mmCIF file of C-alpha atoms in Angstrom:
data_model
loop_
_atom_site.group_PDB
_atom_site.id
_atom_site.type_symbol
_atom_site.label_atom_id
_atom_site.label_comp_id
_atom_site.label_asym_id
_atom_site.label_seq_id
_atom_site.Cartn_x
_atom_site.Cartn_y
_atom_site.Cartn_z
ATOM 1 C CA MET A 1 7.578 6.035 -11.267
ATOM 2 C CA THR A 2 9.416 6.853 -8.054
ATOM 3 C CA SER A 3 6.670 6.280 -5.471
ATOM 4 C CA PHE A 4 3.184 4.892 -4.982
ATOM 5 C CA LEU A 5 0.478 4.719 -2.331
ATOM 6 C CA THR A 6 -1.068 1.515 -1.038
ATOM 7 C CA VAL A 7 -2.770 0.207 2.097
ATOM 8 C CA LYS A 8 -0.722 -0.938 5.070
ATOM 9 C CA GLU A 9 -3.098 -3.583 6.343
ATOM 10 C CA GLU A 10 -6.607 -4.900 5.760
ATOM 11 C CA TYR A 11 -9.411 -2.543 6.746
ATOM 12 C CA SER A 12 -13.162 -3.135 6.755
ATOM 13 C CA GLU A 13 -16.316 -1.261 7.668
ATOM 14 C CA THR A 14 -20.056 -1.829 7.386
ATOM 15 C CA THR A 15 -22.870 0.429 6.225
ATOM 16 C CA VAL A 16 -26.604 -0.209 5.904
ATOM 17 C CA VAL A 17 -28.670 1.287 3.091
ATOM 18 C CA THR A 18 -32.434 0.628 3.035
ATOM 19 C CA ARG A 19 -31.994 -2.644 4.942
ATOM 20 C CA SER A 20 -29.201 -3.909 2.671
ATOM 21 C CA GLU A 21 -25.905 -4.412 4.484
ATOM 22 C CA PHE A 22 -22.656 -3.466 2.733
ATOM 23 C CA LEU A 23 -19.328 -4.699 4.112
ATOM 24 C CA THR A 24 -16.356 -3.015 2.431
ATOM 25 C CA ILE A 25 -12.919 -4.622 2.632
ATOM 26 C CA VAL A 26 -9.753 -2.811 1.559
ATOM 27 C CA ARG A 27 -6.542 -4.811 1.368
ATOM 28 C CA HIS A 28 -3.164 -4.917 -0.320
ATOM 29 C CA VAL A 29 -2.699 -7.142 -3.380
ATOM 30 C CA GLY A 30 0.500 -7.349 -5.383
ATOM 31 C CA SER A 31 -0.713 -9.217 -8.462
ATOM 32 C CA GLU A 32 -3.754 -10.535 -10.303
ATOM 33 C CA GLU A 33 -3.182 -13.925 -8.673
ATOM 34 C CA GLU A 34 -3.213 -12.357 -5.206
ATOM 35 C CA THR A 35 -6.397 -10.486 -6.136
ATOM 36 C CA PHE A 36 -8.221 -13.674 -7.114
ATOM 37 C CA ALA A 37 -6.931 -15.495 -4.030
ATOM 38 C CA ALA A 38 -8.156 -12.678 -1.782
ATOM 39 C CA LEU A 39 -11.575 -12.692 -3.461
ATOM 40 C CA ALA A 40 -11.855 -16.466 -3.062
ATOM 41 C CA GLU A 41 -11.080 -16.066 0.635
ATOM 42 C CA ILE A 42 -13.705 -13.326 1.014
ATOM 43 C CA ARG A 43 -16.362 -15.322 -0.855
ATOM 44 C CA LYS A 44 -15.675 -18.370 1.287
ATOM 45 C CA LYS A 45 -15.835 -16.379 4.513
ATOM 46 C CA TYR A 46 -19.064 -14.609 3.514
ATOM 47 C CA SER A 47 -20.682 -17.434 1.582
ATOM 48 C CA ASP A 48 -24.162 -16.256 2.596
ATOM 49 C CA ALA A 49 -23.727 -12.869 0.883
ATOM 50 C CA THR A 50 -25.869 -11.914 -2.098
ATOM 51 C CA HIS A 51 -23.037 -10.229 -4.011
ATOM 52 C CA VAL A 52 -19.287 -9.718 -3.702
ATOM 53 C CA CYS A 53 -18.496 -6.818 -6.025
ATOM 54 C CA TYR A 54 -14.996 -5.443 -6.332
ATOM 55 C CA ALA A 55 -12.401 -3.325 -8.060
ATOM 56 C CA ALA A 56 -8.663 -3.874 -7.946
ATOM 57 C CA ILE A 57 -5.566 -2.110 -9.210
ATOM 58 C CA PHE A 58 -2.906 -4.739 -8.740
ATOM 59 C CA ASP A 59 0.213 -3.057 -10.074
ATOM 60 C CA ARG A 60 2.217 0.040 -9.156
ATOM 61 C CA SER A 61 1.616 1.954 -12.379
ATOM 62 C CA GLY A 62 -2.193 1.768 -12.269
ATOM 63 C CA TYR A 63 -2.587 0.071 -15.646
ATOM 64 C CA ALA A 64 -3.375 -3.472 -14.474
ATOM 65 C CA SER A 65 -6.892 -3.474 -13.084
ATOM 66 C CA ARG A 66 -10.125 -5.422 -12.955
ATOM 67 C CA PHE A 67 -13.636 -4.972 -11.572
ATOM 68 C CA SER A 68 -16.877 -6.940 -11.315
ATOM 69 C CA ASP A 69 -20.579 -6.268 -10.675
ATOM 70 C CA ASP A 70 -21.016 -9.900 -9.532
ATOM 71 C CA GLY A 71 -24.647 -10.125 -10.605
ATOM 72 C CA GLU A 72 -25.690 -6.563 -9.859
ATOM 73 C CA PRO A 73 -27.046 -4.596 -12.871
ATOM 74 C CA SER A 74 -24.223 -3.699 -15.266
ATOM 75 C CA GLY A 75 -22.317 -0.582 -14.246
ATOM 76 C CA THR A 76 -23.917 -0.212 -10.809
ATOM 77 C CA ALA A 77 -21.250 -1.773 -8.576
ATOM 78 C CA GLY A 78 -17.809 -2.593 -9.952
ATOM 79 C CA GLN A 79 -17.457 0.622 -11.925
ATOM 80 C CA PRO A 80 -18.384 2.950 -9.022
ATOM 81 C CA ILE A 81 -15.953 1.066 -6.785
ATOM 82 C CA MET A 82 -13.234 1.405 -9.419
ATOM 83 C CA GLU A 83 -13.871 5.129 -9.777
ATOM 84 C CA ALA A 84 -13.480 5.570 -6.014
ATOM 85 C CA LEU A 85 -10.283 3.518 -6.065
ATOM 86 C CA LYS A 86 -8.783 5.480 -8.964
ATOM 87 C CA ALA A 87 -9.702 8.785 -7.329
ATOM 88 C CA SER A 88 -7.767 7.760 -4.209
ATOM 89 C CA GLY A 89 -4.516 7.237 -6.104
ATOM 90 C CA LEU A 90 -3.961 3.866 -4.414
ATOM 91 C CA ARG A 91 -2.051 1.089 -6.169
ATOM 92 C CA GLU A 92 -1.729 -2.627 -5.424
ATOM 93 C CA THR A 93 -5.111 -2.420 -3.704
ATOM 94 C CA LEU A 94 -8.321 -4.452 -3.712
ATOM 95 C CA VAL A 95 -11.646 -2.954 -2.648
ATOM 96 C CA ALA A 96 -14.375 -5.568 -2.243
ATOM 97 C CA VAL A 97 -17.932 -4.652 -1.252
ATOM 98 C CA VAL A 98 -19.964 -7.551 0.121
ATOM 99 C CA ARG A 99 -23.728 -7.048 0.001
ATOM 100 C CA TRP A 100 -26.522 -8.814 1.826
ATOM 101 C CA PHE A 101 -29.825 -7.931 0.155
ATOM 102 C CA GLY A 102 -32.314 -6.531 2.644
ATOM 103 C CA GLY A 103 -35.498 -7.134 0.668
ATOM 104 C CA ILE A 104 -35.919 -3.654 -0.811
ATOM 105 C CA LYS A 105 -34.581 -2.920 -4.295
ATOM 106 C CA LEU A 106 -32.406 0.193 -4.490
ATOM 107 C CA GLY A 107 -32.688 0.800 -8.223
ATOM 108 C CA ALA A 108 -29.739 1.493 -10.518
ATOM 109 C CA GLY A 109 -29.079 4.974 -9.154
ATOM 110 C CA GLY A 110 -29.393 3.812 -5.573
ATOM 111 C CA LEU A 111 -26.949 0.961 -6.168
ATOM 112 C CA VAL A 112 -24.381 3.270 -7.739
ATOM 113 C CA ARG A 113 -24.609 5.639 -4.787
ATOM 114 C CA ALA A 114 -24.466 2.831 -2.241
ATOM 115 C CA TYR A 115 -21.410 1.116 -3.731
ATOM 116 C CA SER A 116 -19.624 4.385 -4.426
ATOM 117 C CA SER A 117 -20.231 5.667 -0.901
ATOM 118 C CA ALA A 118 -19.226 2.385 0.737
ATOM 119 C CA ALA A 119 -15.982 2.194 -1.242
ATOM 120 C CA SER A 120 -15.069 5.863 -0.789
ATOM 121 C CA SER A 121 -15.631 5.774 2.964
ATOM 122 C CA ALA A 122 -13.548 2.645 3.518
ATOM 123 C CA ILE A 123 -10.717 3.910 1.319
ATOM 124 C CA LYS A 124 -10.683 7.192 3.234
ATOM 125 C CA ASN A 125 -10.462 5.411 6.585
ATOM 126 C CA ALA A 126 -7.930 2.744 5.607
ATOM 127 C CA ARG A 127 -4.328 3.123 6.721
ATOM 128 C CA VAL A 128 -2.330 4.306 3.720
ATOM 129 C CA VAL A 129 1.445 4.195 3.258
ATOM 130 C CA ARG A 130 3.794 5.470 0.572
ATOM 131 C CA PHE A 131 6.518 3.333 -0.965
ATOM 132 C CA GLU A 132 9.470 5.150 -2.553
ATOM 133 C CA LEU A 133 12.051 3.871 -5.026
ATOM 134 C CA CYS A 134 15.349 3.725 -3.154
ATOM 135 C CA ASP A 135 18.919 2.603 -3.666
ATOM 136 C CA VAL A 136 19.937 0.209 -0.886
ATOM 137 C CA TYR A 137 23.519 0.137 0.405
ATOM 138 C CA GLU A 138 25.550 -1.778 2.945
ATOM 139 C CA LEU A 139 28.046 0.128 5.078
ATOM 140 C CA TRP A 140 30.695 -1.543 7.249
ATOM 141 C CA LEU A 141 32.228 0.426 10.136
ATOM 142 C CA ASP A 142 34.262 -0.228 13.255
ATOM 143 C CA PHE A 143 32.459 0.465 16.504
ATOM 144 C CA ALA A 144 33.930 3.933 17.046
ATOM 145 C CA ARG A 145 32.975 5.163 13.591
ATOM 146 C CA ALA A 146 29.613 3.403 13.822
ATOM 147 C CA LYS A 147 28.798 5.462 16.900
ATOM 148 C CA LYS A 148 29.809 8.650 15.093
ATOM 149 C CA PHE A 149 27.778 7.681 12.009
ATOM 150 C CA THR A 150 24.674 6.875 14.055
ATOM 151 C CA ALA A 151 24.819 10.286 15.724
ATOM 152 C CA ALA A 152 25.073 12.034 12.348
ATOM 153 C CA ALA A 153 22.634 9.872 10.365
ATOM 154 C CA ALA A 154 19.574 12.042 10.991
ATOM 155 C CA ARG A 155 21.290 14.914 9.155
ATOM 156 C CA LEU A 156 22.263 12.815 6.135
ATOM 157 C CA PRO A 157 20.191 12.165 2.974
ATOM 158 C CA LEU A 158 19.605 8.533 3.891
ATOM 159 C CA ARG A 159 17.820 6.187 6.287
ATOM 160 C CA ILE A 160 19.197 3.342 8.360
ATOM 161 C CA ILE A 161 16.900 0.377 7.682
ATOM 162 C CA GLY A 162 18.992 -2.348 9.284
ATOM 163 C CA THR A 163 21.886 -2.838 11.711
ATOM 164 C CA GLU A 164 23.904 -6.005 12.384
ATOM 165 C CA TYR A 165 26.798 -6.503 14.791
ATOM 166 C CA SER A 166 29.807 -8.813 14.514
ATOM 167 C CA ASP A 167 33.469 -7.785 14.723
ATOM 168 C CA ARG A 168 32.240 -4.653 12.936
ATOM 169 C CA VAL A 169 28.868 -2.985 12.442
ATOM 170 C CA ARG A 170 26.957 -3.536 9.201
ATOM 171 C CA PHE A 171 24.402 -0.852 8.373
ATOM 172 C CA THR A 172 21.811 -1.286 5.649
ATOM 173 C CA LEU A 173 20.960 2.128 4.221
ATOM 174 C CA ALA A 174 18.243 3.462 1.926
ATOM 175 C CA ALA A 175 18.583 6.634 -0.124
ATOM 176 C CA GLU A 176 16.643 8.303 -2.896
ATOM 177 C CA ASN A 177 17.149 6.489 -6.197
ATOM 178 C CA GLY A 178 20.100 8.013 -8.053
ATOM 179 C CA LEU A 179 21.355 10.094 -5.124
ATOM 180 C CA GLU A 180 25.070 9.709 -4.369
ATOM 181 C CA ILE A 181 25.647 9.287 -0.616
ATOM 182 C CA THR A 182 29.259 8.107 -0.348
ATOM 183 C CA ALA A 183 30.679 11.611 0.108
ATOM 184 C CA ALA A 184 28.110 12.466 2.785
ATOM 185 C CA VAL A 185 28.950 9.285 4.709
ATOM 186 C CA ALA A 186 32.675 10.008 4.393
ATOM 187 C CA ASP A 187 32.188 13.496 5.816
ATOM 188 C CA ALA A 188 30.145 12.092 8.712
ATOM 189 C CA ILE A 189 32.759 9.542 9.795
ATOM 190 C CA GLY A 190 35.885 11.442 8.755
ATOM 191 C CA ALA A 191 37.221 8.605 6.623
ATOM 192 C CA LYS A 192 36.690 6.728 3.368
ATOM 193 C CA PRO A 193 33.706 4.422 3.974
ATOM 194 C CA ASP A 194 33.495 0.716 3.178
ATOM 195 C CA ILE A 195 30.191 1.068 1.344
ATOM 196 C CA GLY A 196 28.553 -0.692 -1.587
ATOM 197 C CA LYS A 197 25.231 -0.617 -3.391
ATOM 198 C CA LEU A 198 23.114 -3.758 -3.004
ATOM 199 C CA GLU A 199 19.951 -3.121 -5.024
ATOM 200 C CA THR A 200 17.214 -0.689 -6.003
ATOM 201 C CA ARG A 201 13.716 -1.360 -4.674
ATOM 202 C CA PHE A 202 10.591 0.233 -3.245
ATOM 203 C CA ILE A 203 10.740 0.892 0.500
ATOM 204 C CA GLU A 204 8.012 2.119 2.822
ATOM 205 C CA ARG A 205 8.375 5.731 3.910
ATOM 206 C CA PRO A 206 8.603 6.335 7.688
ATOM 207 C CA GLU A 207 5.195 6.541 9.367
ATOM 208 C CA THR A 208 6.090 9.862 10.995
ATOM 209 C CA GLU A 209 5.725 11.500 7.574
ATOM 210 C CA ASN A 210 2.343 12.433 6.109
ATOM 211 C CA VAL A 211 1.510 10.282 3.070
ATOM 212 C CA ARG A 212 -1.705 11.996 1.978
#
């Protein structure tokens, strides 16, 4: 896997169906432990709610997942939320739908539609970002070559994700996993670069690029 989609920040919205109120919360979770902690926080905050149903995919591959009807008839809440979440392609994401019963029963079909619609709408409106697997490098340059490199960076197959100044300039660079960048940097500065690979990790793609 070289990239995945997730949510940037928590998003919530409310819908009302036949007097029942549904509050849908979409947020990032990076593990099962984070999922349970987030649910505990939601349940505490909305302790007067009738149900807190949810679905979560808490890994990057999409294999680690969990959902719950939380007292609603089996298959009417957690599963529809999970189907909406899977259809979105999001990973490391929790979708919780908090319901306050309005006094009128919706029936099994009505519940499925209500939870599915609430989850799908919130997922669609949440802010989504893409993380890509990148090799991270450090590059040390004197000030003259740093200026030249900065001017050329936009044309190179890399991104500057950090800059530090001392007696020289230290750039932290991100490039596509497996892509060799040393020659491109050398051409840009007209000299052999003092460059080394630090690690390989997932890095958020620039917000100027479309993630959907």
